[in-house]
Every structure is written in structure tokens, then in C-alpha cells.
PDB file of C-alpha atoms in Angstrom:
ATOM      1  CA  MET Z   1     122.834 112.255  88.438  1.00  0.00           C
ATOM      2  CA  ALA Z   2     122.693 112.727  84.647  1.00  0.00           C
ATOM      3  CA  GLN Z   3     119.462 114.722  84.957  1.00  0.00           C
ATOM      4  CA  ALA Z   4     121.067 117.027  87.530  1.00  0.00           C
ATOM      5  CA  VAL Z   5     124.086 117.604  85.279  1.00  0.00           C
ATOM      6  CA  LEU Z   6     121.857 118.336  82.290  1.00  0.00           C
ATOM      7  CA  GLU Z   7     119.646 120.737  84.254  1.00  0.00           C
ATOM      8  CA  SER Z   8     122.681 122.565  85.602  1.00  0.00           C
ATOM      9  CA  SER Z   9     124.144 122.886  82.115  1.00  0.00           C
ATOM     10  CA  THR Z  10     120.848 124.118  80.660  1.00  0.00           C
ATOM     11  CA  ALA Z  11     120.286 126.653  83.444  1.00  0.00           C
ATOM     12  CA  HIS Z  12     123.818 128.000  83.094  1.00  0.00           C
ATOM     13  CA  ARG Z  13     123.596 128.411  79.317  1.00  0.00           C
ATOM     14  CA  LEU Z  14     120.010 129.688  79.290  1.00  0.00           C
ATOM     15  CA  GLU Z  15     120.419 132.324  82.007  1.00  0.00           C
ATOM     16  CA  PRO Z  16     121.983 135.037  79.763  1.00  0.00           C
ATOM     17  CA  LEU Z  17     119.172 134.557  77.234  1.00  0.00           C
ATOM     18  CA  LEU Z  18     116.541 134.930  79.965  1.00  0.00           C
ATOM     19  CA  LEU Z  19     118.109 138.196  81.084  1.00  0.00           C
ATOM     20  CA  LEU Z  20     118.091 139.539  77.528  1.00  0.00           C
ATOM     21  CA  ALA Z  21     114.486 138.419  77.016  1.00  0.00           C
ATOM     22  CA  LYS Z  22     113.327 140.796  79.763  1.00  0.00           C
ATOM     23  CA  THR Z  23     113.996 143.790  77.537  1.00  0.00           C
ATOM     24  CA  ALA Z  24     114.113 142.323  74.020  1.00  0.00           C
ATOM     25  CA  LYS Z  25     111.303 143.023  71.551  1.00  0.00           C
ATOM     26  CA  SER Z  26     110.076 141.377  68.354  1.00  0.00           C
ATOM     27  CA  ALA Z  27     113.123 140.713  66.131  1.00  0.00           C
ATOM     28  CA  ALA Z  28     115.440 140.559  69.145  1.00  0.00           C
ATOM     29  CA  CYS Z  29     113.196 137.950  70.760  1.00  0.00           C
ATOM     30  CA  ALA Z  30     113.185 135.915  67.547  1.00  0.00           C
ATOM     31  CA  LYS Z  31     116.987 136.062  67.575  1.00  0.00           C
ATOM     32  CA  LEU Z  32     117.028 134.862  71.205  1.00  0.00           C
ATOM     33  CA  ILE Z  33     114.899 131.874  70.237  1.00  0.00           C
ATOM     34  CA  GLN Z  34     117.305 130.981  67.443  1.00  0.00           C
ATOM     35  CA  ASP Z  35     120.214 131.259  69.879  1.00  0.00           C
ATOM     36  CA  ALA Z  36     118.454 129.078  72.459  1.00  0.00           C
ATOM     37  CA  ILE Z  37     117.637 126.221  70.089  1.00  0.00           C
ATOM     38  CA  SER Z  38     121.170 126.392  68.674  1.00  0.00           C
ATOM     39  CA  SER Z  39     122.992 126.553  72.011  1.00  0.00           C
ATOM     40  CA  PRO Z  40     124.790 123.283  72.890  1.00  0.00           C
ATOM     41  CA  GLY Z  41     123.592 121.770  76.154  1.00  0.00           C
ATOM     42  CA  VAL Z  42     120.265 123.623  76.244  1.00  0.00           C
ATOM     43  CA  PHE Z  43     117.416 121.110  76.097  1.00  0.00           C
ATOM     44  CA  VAL Z  44     114.744 122.753  78.269  1.00  0.00           C
ATOM     45  CA  PHE Z  45     112.931 125.874  77.099  1.00  0.00           C
ATOM     46  CA  GLY Z  46     109.953 126.348  79.434  1.00  0.00           C
ATOM     47  CA  GLU Z  47     111.439 129.331  81.267  1.00  0.00           C
ATOM     48  CA  LEU Z  48     112.111 131.149  78.014  1.00  0.00           C
ATOM     49  CA  LEU Z  49     108.569 130.443  76.815  1.00  0.00           C
ATOM     50  CA  ASP Z  50     107.209 131.966  80.022  1.00  0.00           C
ATOM     51  CA  MET Z  51     108.905 135.321  79.420  1.00  0.00           C
ATOM     52  CA  SER Z  52     106.253 137.926  78.611  1.00  0.00           C
ATOM     53  CA  ASN Z  53     108.173 139.401  75.670  1.00  0.00           C
ATOM     54  CA  ILE Z  54     108.539 135.942  74.140  1.00  0.00           C
ATOM     55  CA  LYS Z  55     104.818 135.278  74.620  1.00  0.00           C
ATOM     56  CA  ASP Z  56     104.038 138.498  72.756  1.00  0.00           C
ATOM     57  CA  LEU Z  57     105.431 136.905  69.597  1.00  0.00           C
ATOM     58  CA  ALA Z  58     102.362 134.646  69.499  1.00  0.00           C
ATOM     59  CA  ASN Z  59     100.348 137.694  68.400  1.00  0.00           C
ATOM     60  CA  ASN Z  60     102.990 139.068  66.036  1.00  0.00           C
ATOM     61  CA  ASP Z  61     102.346 137.868  62.481  1.00  0.00           C
ATOM     62  CA  GLN Z  62     105.910 138.590  61.426  1.00  0.00           C
ATOM     63  CA  TYR Z  63     107.612 136.610  64.195  1.00  0.00           C
ATOM     64  CA  LYS Z  64     104.895 134.197  65.300  1.00  0.00           C
ATOM     65  CA  GLN Z  65     106.677 131.365  63.500  1.00  0.00           C
ATOM     66  CA  TYR Z  66     109.595 131.631  65.936  1.00  0.00           C
ATOM     67  CA  TYR Z  67     107.268 131.312  68.895  1.00  0.00           C
ATOM     68  CA  MET Z  68     105.740 128.210  67.284  1.00  0.00           C
ATOM     69  CA  LEU Z  69     109.221 126.818  66.671  1.00  0.00           C
ATOM     70  CA  LEU Z  70     110.194 127.317  70.312  1.00  0.00           C
ATOM     71  CA  ASN Z  71     107.056 125.428  71.357  1.00  0.00           C
ATOM     72  CA  ILE Z  72     108.106 122.478  69.209  1.00  0.00           C
ATOM     73  CA  PHE Z  73     111.557 122.423  70.812  1.00  0.00           C
ATOM     74  CA  ALA Z  74     109.951 122.589  74.238  1.00  0.00           C
ATOM     75  CA  TYR Z  75     107.229 119.988  73.736  1.00  0.00           C
ATOM     76  CA  GLY Z  76     107.341 118.516  70.239  1.00  0.00           C
ATOM     77  CA  THR Z  77     109.205 116.098  67.999  1.00  0.00           C
ATOM     78  CA  VAL Z  78     110.699 115.868  64.519  1.00  0.00           C
ATOM     79  CA  GLN Z  79     107.317 114.763  63.158  1.00  0.00           C
ATOM     80  CA  ASP Z  80     105.609 117.800  64.695  1.00  0.00           C
ATOM     81  CA  TYR Z  81     108.090 120.030  62.911  1.00  0.00           C
ATOM     82  CA  LYS Z  82     107.649 118.232  59.595  1.00  0.00           C
ATOM     83  CA  ASN Z  83     103.866 118.363  59.859  1.00  0.00           C
ATOM     84  CA  ASP Z  84     103.976 122.168  60.000  1.00  0.00           C
ATOM     85  CA  GLN Z  85     107.289 122.785  58.276  1.00  0.00           C
ATOM     86  CA  ALA Z  86     105.809 125.150  55.694  1.00  0.00           C
ATOM     87  CA  ASN Z  87     104.844 127.612  58.447  1.00  0.00           C
ATOM     88  CA  LEU Z  88     108.072 127.379  60.424  1.00  0.00           C
ATOM     89  CA  PRO Z  89     111.607 128.731  60.022  1.00  0.00           C
ATOM     90  CA  GLU Z  90     114.081 126.407  58.364  1.00  0.00           C
ATOM     91  CA  LEU Z  91     116.356 124.607  60.791  1.00  0.00           C
ATOM     92  CA  THR Z  92     120.121 124.454  60.603  1.00  0.00           C
ATOM     93  CA  PRO Z  93     121.704 120.970  60.749  1.00  0.00           C
ATOM     94  CA  GLN Z  94     122.713 121.682  64.348  1.00  0.00           C
ATOM     95  CA  GLN Z  95     119.172 122.697  65.316  1.00  0.00           C
ATOM     96  CA  PHE Z  96     117.632 119.699  63.562  1.00  0.00           C
ATOM     97  CA  LYS Z  97     120.043 117.367  65.360  1.00  0.00           C
ATOM     98  CA  LYS Z  98     118.970 118.833  68.703  1.00  0.00           C
ATOM     99  CA  LEU Z  99     115.325 118.281  67.799  1.00  0.00           C
ATOM    100  CA  GLN Z 100     116.212 114.683  66.974  1.00  0.00           C
ATOM    101  CA  HIS Z 101     117.799 114.310  70.413  1.00  0.00           C
ATOM    102  CA  LEU Z 102     114.672 115.718  72.035  1.00  0.00           C
ATOM    103  CA  THR Z 103     112.564 113.296  69.996  1.00  0.00           C
ATOM    104  CA  ILE Z 104     114.659 110.388  71.264  1.00  0.00           C
ATOM    105  CA  ALA Z 105     114.043 111.625  74.825  1.00  0.00           C
ATOM    106  CA  THR Z 106     110.284 111.678  74.209  1.00  0.00           C
ATOM    107  CA  LEU Z 107     110.253 108.188  72.692  1.00  0.00           C
ATOM    108  CA  SER Z 108     112.440 106.882  75.520  1.00  0.00           C
ATOM    109  CA  SER Z 109     109.949 108.132  78.090  1.00  0.00           C
ATOM    110  CA  GLN Z 110     107.250 106.070  76.359  1.00  0.00           C
ATOM    111  CA  SER Z 111     109.174 102.814  75.943  1.00  0.00           C
ATOM    112  CA  ARG Z 112     112.405 101.387  77.327  1.00  0.00           C
ATOM    113  CA  ASN Z 113     113.084  99.293  74.235  1.00  0.00           C
ATOM    114  CA  LEU Z 114     113.096 101.144  70.927  1.00  0.00           C
ATOM    115  CA  LYS Z 115     113.535  99.358  67.616  1.00  0.00           C
ATOM    116  CA  TYR Z 116     115.808 100.902  65.028  1.00  0.00           C
ATOM    117  CA  ASP Z 117     112.999 100.872  62.449  1.00  0.00           C
ATOM    118  CA  GLN Z 118     110.790 102.898  64.780  1.00  0.00           C
ATOM    119  CA  LEU Z 119     113.570 105.395  65.471  1.00  0.00           C
ATOM    120  CA  LEU Z 120     114.474 105.815  61.807  1.00  0.00           C
ATOM    121  CA  VAL Z 121     110.902 106.805  60.951  1.00  0.00           C
ATOM    122  CA  ALA Z 122     110.429 109.072  63.971  1.00  0.00           C
ATOM    123  CA  LEU Z 123     113.733 110.865  63.408  1.00  0.00           C
ATOM    124  CA  GLY Z 124     113.419 111.229  59.639  1.00  0.00           C
ATOM    125  CA  MET Z 125     116.493 109.092  58.942  1.00  0.00           C
ATOM    126  CA  SER Z 126     117.326 106.179  56.636  1.00  0.00           C
ATOM    127  CA  ASN Z 127     120.880 105.200  57.568  1.00  0.00           C
ATOM    128  CA  VAL Z 128     121.405 102.853  60.529  1.00  0.00           C
ATOM    129  CA  ARG Z 129     125.025 103.918  61.054  1.00  0.00           C
ATOM    130  CA  GLU Z 130     123.976 107.571  61.263  1.00  0.00           C
ATOM    131  CA  LEU Z 131     121.204 106.589  63.667  1.00  0.00           C
ATOM    132  CA  GLU Z 132     123.666 104.852  65.983  1.00  0.00           C
ATOM    133  CA  ASP Z 133     125.991 107.866  65.858  1.00  0.00           C
ATOM    134  CA  LEU Z 134     123.070 110.134  66.765  1.00  0.00           C
ATOM    135  CA  ILE Z 135     122.099 107.907  69.702  1.00  0.00           C
ATOM    136  CA  ILE Z 136     125.695 107.764  70.952  1.00  0.00           C
ATOM    137  CA  ASP Z 137     125.848 111.565  70.824  1.00  0.00           C
ATOM    138  CA  ALA Z 138     122.559 111.789  72.757  1.00  0.00           C
ATOM    139  CA  ILE Z 139     124.020 109.492  75.412  1.00  0.00           C
ATOM    140  CA  TYR Z 140     127.184 111.590  75.545  1.00  0.00           C
ATOM    141  CA  GLN Z 141     125.092 114.724  76.155  1.00  0.00           C
ATOM    142  CA  ASN Z 142     123.064 113.030  78.945  1.00  0.00           C
ATOM    143  CA  VAL Z 143     119.836 113.227  76.959  1.00  0.00           C
ATOM    144  CA  ILE Z 144     119.427 109.500  77.502  1.00  0.00           C
ATOM    145  CA  SER Z 145     121.345 106.613  78.990  1.00  0.00           C
ATOM    146  CA  GLY Z 146     121.172 103.177  77.435  1.00  0.00           C
ATOM    147  CA  LYS Z 147     122.766 100.458  75.336  1.00  0.00           C
ATOM    148  CA  LEU Z 148     122.703  99.647  71.651  1.00  0.00           C
ATOM    149  CA  ASP Z 149     122.007  96.047  70.685  1.00  0.00           C
ATOM    150  CA  GLN Z 150     123.258  95.959  67.108  1.00  0.00           C
ATOM    151  CA  LYS Z 151     122.350  92.307  66.598  1.00  0.00           C
ATOM    152  CA  LYS Z 152     118.728  92.864  67.567  1.00  0.00           C
ATOM    153  CA  SER Z 153     118.666  96.469  66.247  1.00  0.00           C
ATOM    154  CA  ILE Z 154     117.252  97.771  69.523  1.00  0.00           C
ATOM    155  CA  LEU Z 155     118.043 100.693  71.812  1.00  0.00           C
ATOM    156  CA  SER Z 156     117.573  99.663  75.455  1.00  0.00           C
ATOM    157  CA  VAL Z 157     116.925 102.806  77.481  1.00  0.00           C
ATOM    158  CA  GLU Z 158     117.953 103.084  81.128  1.00  0.00           C
ATOM    159  CA  TYR Z 159     117.230 106.792  81.597  1.00  0.00           C
ATOM    160  CA  SER Z 160     115.783 109.682  79.618  1.00  0.00           C
ATOM    161  CA  MET Z 161     115.792 113.384  80.394  1.00  0.00           C
ATOM    162  CA  GLY Z 162     112.584 115.076  81.460  1.00  0.00           C
ATOM    163  CA  ARG Z 163     111.208 117.515  78.929  1.00  0.00           C
ATOM    164  CA  ASP Z 164     109.098 120.618  79.476  1.00  0.00           C
ATOM    165  CA  VAL Z 165     105.503 120.050  80.523  1.00  0.00           C
ATOM    166  CA  LYS Z 166     102.742 121.627  78.447  1.00  0.00           C
ATOM    167  CA  PRO Z 167     100.497 124.014  80.417  1.00  0.00           C
ATOM    168  CA  GLU Z 168      97.434 121.863  79.665  1.00  0.00           C
ATOM    169  CA  GLN Z 169      99.278 118.838  81.066  1.00  0.00           C
ATOM    170  CA  THR Z 170     100.029 120.489  84.397  1.00  0.00           C
ATOM    171  CA  ALA Z 171      96.803 119.231  85.987  1.00  0.00           C
ATOM    172  CA  LEU Z 172      97.556 115.679  84.836  1.00  0.00           C
ATOM    173  CA  VAL Z 173     101.105 115.876  86.162  1.00  0.00           C
ATOM    174  CA  LEU Z 174      99.823 117.245  89.463  1.00  0.00           C
ATOM    175  CA  LYS Z 175      97.292 114.416  89.713  1.00  0.00           C
ATOM    176  CA  THR Z 176     100.001 111.864  88.966  1.00  0.00           C
ATOM    177  CA  LEU Z 177     102.247 113.366  91.634  1.00  0.00           C
ATOM    178  CA  GLN Z 178      99.399 113.342  94.154  1.00  0.00           C
ATOM    179  CA  GLN Z 179      98.723 109.678  93.404  1.00  0.00           C
ATOM    180  CA  TRP Z 180     102.411 108.936  93.779  1.00  0.00           C
ATOM    181  CA  LEU Z 181     102.453 110.828  97.091  1.00  0.00           C
ATOM    182  CA  GLN Z 182      99.430 108.893  98.359  1.00  0.00           C
ATOM    183  CA  THR Z 183     100.985 105.597  97.300  1.00  0.00           C
ATOM    184  CA  SER Z 184     104.233 106.580  99.013  1.00  0.00           C
ATOM    185  CA  LYS Z 185     102.350 107.397 102.217  1.00  0.00           C
ATOM    186  CA  GLU Z 186     100.580 104.032 102.123  1.00  0.00           C
ATOM    187  CA  ILE Z 187     103.860 102.211 101.547  1.00  0.00           C
ATOM    188  CA  LEU Z 188     105.485 104.168 104.370  1.00  0.00           C
ATOM    189  CA  SER Z 189     102.563 103.412 106.678  1.00  0.00           C
ATOM    190  CA  HIS Z 190     102.727  99.706 105.797  1.00  0.00           C
ATOM    191  CA  THR Z 191     106.476  99.734 106.376  1.00  0.00           C
ATOM    192  CA  ASP Z 192     106.018 101.393 109.779  1.00  0.00           C
ATOM    193  CA  ARG Z 193     103.451  98.757 110.767  1.00  0.00           C
ATOM    194  CA  THR Z 194     105.740  95.978 109.617  1.00  0.00           C
ATOM    195  CA  ILE Z 195     108.636  97.413 111.603  1.00  0.00           C
ATOM    196  CA  GLN Z 196     106.434  97.738 114.690  1.00  0.00           C
ATOM    197  CA  ASN Z 197     105.238  94.139 114.280  1.00  0.00           C
ATOM    198  CA  ILE Z 198     108.834  92.974 114.051  1.00  0.00           C
ATOM    199  CA  LYS Z 199     109.673  94.927 117.201  1.00  0.00           C
ATOM    200  CA  ASP Z 200     106.670  93.437 119.021  1.00  0.00           C
ATOM    201  CA  VAL Z 201     107.612  89.906 117.962  1.00  0.00           C
ATOM    202  CA  THR Z 202     111.204  90.513 119.022  1.00  0.00           C
ATOM    203  CA  VAL Z 203     110.130  91.784 122.450  1.00  0.00           C
ATOM    204  CA  ALA Z 204     107.762  88.815 122.871  1.00  0.00           C
ATOM    205  CA  ARG Z 205     110.529  86.365 121.972  1.00  0.00           C
ATOM    206  CA  GLU Z 206     112.959  88.040 124.352  1.00  0.00           C
ATOM    207  CA  THR Z 207     110.331  87.874 127.114  1.00  0.00           C
ATOM    208  CA  ASP Z 208     109.689  84.179 126.403  1.00  0.00           C
ATOM    209  CA  HIS Z 209     113.406  83.492 126.413  1.00  0.00           C
ATOM    210  CA  HIS Z 210     113.829  85.315 129.727  1.00  0.00           C
ATOM    211  CA  ASN Z 211     110.899  83.454 131.277  1.00  0.00           C
ATOM    212  CA  TYR Z 212     112.235  80.133 130.006  1.00  0.00           C
ATOM    213  CA  ALA Z 213     115.721  80.841 131.356  1.00  0.00           C
ATOM    214  CA  GLN Z 214     114.271  81.882 134.699  1.00  0.00           C
ATOM    215  CA  ALA Z 215     112.077  78.755 134.914  1.00  0.00           C
ATOM    216  CA  LEU Z 216     115.065  76.590 133.979  1.00  0.00           C
ATOM    217  CA  GLU Z 217     117.180  78.087 136.753  1.00  0.00           C
ATOM    218  CA  GLU Z 218     114.382  77.598 139.255  1.00  0.00           C
ATOM    219  CA  ALA Z 219     114.035  73.961 138.176  1.00  0.00           C
ATOM    220  CA  LYS Z 220     117.774  73.427 138.542  1.00  0.00           C
ATOM    221  CA  THR Z 221     117.652  74.917 142.037  1.00  0.00           C
ATOM    222  CA  ARG Z 222     114.787  72.634 143.061  1.00  0.00           C
ATOM    223  CA  VAL Z 223     116.564  69.569 141.670  1.00  0.00           C
ATOM    224  CA  SER Z 224     119.753  70.542 143.488  1.00  0.00           C
ATOM    225  CA  LYS Z 225     117.917  70.970 146.786  1.00  0.00           C
ATOM    226  CA  LEU Z 226     116.095  67.660 146.306  1.00  0.00           C
ATOM    227  CA  ALA Z 227     119.367  65.874 145.553  1.00  0.00           C
ATOM    228  CA  SER Z 228     120.952  67.339 148.679  1.00  0.00           C
ATOM    229  CA  SER Z 229     117.970  66.252 150.804  1.00  0.00           C
ATOM    230  CA  ASN Z 230     118.063  62.678 149.458  1.00  0.00           C
ATOM    231  CA  SER Z 231     121.796  62.470 150.100  1.00  0.00           C
ATOM    232  CA  GLY Z 232     121.259  63.449 153.752  1.00  0.00           C
ATOM    233  CA  ARG Z 233     118.607  60.791 154.217  1.00  0.00           C
ATOM    234  CA  HIS Z 234     120.860  58.141 152.708  1.00  0.00           C
ATOM    235  CA  ARG Z 235     123.644  58.921 155.133  1.00  0.00           C
ATOM    236  CA  SER Z 236     121.187  58.690 158.090  1.00  0.00           C
ATOM    237  CA  VAL Z 237     120.033  55.226 157.001  1.00  0.00           C
ATOM    238  CA  GLU Z 238     123.600  53.957 156.689  1.00  0.00           C
ATOM    239  CA  SER Z 239     124.438  55.237 160.197  1.00  0.00           C
ATOM    240  CA  GLY Z 240     121.374  53.503 161.687  1.00  0.00           C
ATOM    241  CA  SER Z 241     122.323  50.209 160.025  1.00  0.00           C
ATOM    242  CA  SER Z 242     125.778  50.297 161.573  1.00  0.00           C
ATOM    243  CA  ILE Z 243     124.332  50.742 165.040  1.00  0.00           C
ATOM    244  CA  ILE Z 244     121.976  47.781 164.591  1.00  0.00           C
ATOM    245  CA  MET Z 245     124.743  45.594 163.283  1.00  0.00           C
ATOM    246  CA  GLY Z 246     126.896  46.590 166.270  1.00  0.00           C
ATOM    247  CA  ASP Z 247     124.181  45.609 168.735  1.00  0.00           C
ATOM    248  CA  ASP Z 248     123.830  42.267 167.022  1.00  0.00           C
ATOM    249  CA  ARG Z 249     127.550  41.589 167.453  1.00  0.00           C
ATOM    250  CA  ILE Z 250     127.380  42.511 171.158  1.00  0.00           C
ATOM    251  CA  ASP Z 251     124.391  40.202 171.759  1.00  0.00           C
ATOM    252  CA  GLY Z 252     126.201  37.400 169.961  1.00  0.00           C
ATOM    253  CA  ALA Z 253     129.256  37.801 172.101  1.00  0.00           C
ATOM    254  CA  ARG Z 254     127.153  37.684 175.223  1.00  0.00           C
ATOM    255  CA  PHE Z 255     125.471  34.510 173.980  1.00  0.00           C
ATOM    256  CA  HIS Z 256     128.773  32.784 173.299  1.00  0.00           C
ATOM    257  CA  GLY Z 257     130.078  33.824 176.702  1.00  0.00           C
ATOM    258  CA  LYS Z 258     127.134  32.302 178.500  1.00  0.00           C
ATOM    259  CA  ARG Z 259     127.486  29.093 176.505  1.00  0.00           C
ATOM    260  CA  LYS Z 260     131.121  28.672 177.412  1.00  0.00           C
ATOM    261  CA  GLY Z 261     130.302  29.089 181.098  1.00  0.00           C
ATOM    262  CA  ALA Z 262     127.644  26.400 180.904  1.00  0.00           C
ATOM    263  CA  ASP Z 263     129.999  23.951 179.244  1.00  0.00           C
ATOM    264  CA  SER Z 264     132.586  24.418 181.981  1.00  0.00           C
ATOM    265  CA  SER Z 265     130.048  23.682 184.723  1.00  0.00           C
ATOM    266  CA  ASN Z 266     128.940  20.502 183.028  1.00  0.00           C
ATOM    267  CA  ARG Z 267     132.481  19.147 182.773  1.00  0.00           C
ATOM    268  CA  ARG Z 268     132.957  19.578 186.473  1.00  0.00           C
TER     269      ARG Z 268
END
């Protein structure tokens, strides 16, 4: 989000300068460079460097120093400026502060935890309070995002703006992007396989569950039928027993009847 805001701000502020650079020559181009590095919110200069009239300054002894200065603002740091300061235009306080912000962005892209001592040296500063104010201003302008740990004297970086890429670094950046793309494809492929495996396992479990439920119902049906069959047999046995017991009672009665008749005959 912060990067998008910064890029939008830079593009909006740089556009008029790019239009002027199409027709500007020599001194006018040098003036455009001064305006660009002074303009608030402009932190990317690659498009301006690519303008043919700006490139022509590289071969102009009188204004070559401005072309070199623009290169430092596009790719360099405070130390780069100081190392060649004798051959470069003097910076205004506003311009130097912007170069300090750009230097913080470069350092933040190299490490997410920056010690105050390291920053003081890299930014050409000696006062910690001024350093913290500079960092807070860089955060406010979306150059970086992070937190100051005053007890530990450390800047913890969460985000840093992307700076212009040197032409000789284009191949390296392209290679890095290709490696990232390949890694992303491999991760995506692995993710797809994992998702498919999960789907397969889910289908297999659902099939097992269905088969189990079906087998359970079939077992219940068989048990129910078997129970019904056994109940019928039990009732048949009970009915047969009653008939037998009835016959026994009839035979007994007949026996007693015959015995009584015999007793009567004897008494006569």
C-alpha cells in the first residue's frame, strides 16, 4: 500500500519534468535535474535518466556533474556523494535530506534491524535526536515503515521503498524474478497435488462410510428377519405342547372312567 502511494506521488510530480525534458537542452536539463531532486515526494528518477536529452549531459563537460548527481539520487547513497563531492554540485539542505532518506531505504533493503551507530555513520550525522527525527520523517513520507527502539538504539524495519535498478543489475533482477517465478510454480504445483490428495482421501472416506452404512443396514435387516423367524418357530412349539397336554388329559379321564366302572362291578 505504502509503495503504491509513493509511486503514485512520484509519477504525478515527475510527469511535468519528463515532458519538459523532451525538448530541454544542456542548462535547461541541468535545471530539471535540480528541480527533480528538490521536489518533495519524488524518490524515483529512472524515467528521467532514460530521457535522451538528459543522457546527453553525460558527454557535456559543463553539465556532466548534474548527470552524475542524478545517478547518485537514483542509485547511490550519502557516502557515494561524499566520495565524489569535489566533482559534484553542492546540495541544498533539502536535497541532502532526501539523499539521506534514500540511503535509509537502501540500508533497510539490506537489513531489517539497523543500529543507530550504523545509521549515523552512513548518513553523515552525529546527533541521535536528529537521526530519530530524520527516520520519523522518512516513515511519514512512506520511504520506510518501521519502529524505533530507543532503549536498544535500533530501527526495526517493516517495509522499505524500492529504488531504481541500475542497468547493469537488470540481468540479475531478471534472474531473481525468474527464480522466484519457478519457485512459485513449484509451490503452486505442490499445493495443487496436496489439494487433490485431500480430495481423494475425502472421497475414499465418504465411500467407506457409505459402504459401512450400507453393510450395517443389511446386517440389521438380516437380524430382524432371523428374529422374526425364531419367534414363529417358538409359537409353533408352544401350540404343539398344548395339544399333547390336552391328549394326556383326555387319556387320563378315560382311564379314571374305566376304573370307576370296574369298582362298581366288583361291589355287586
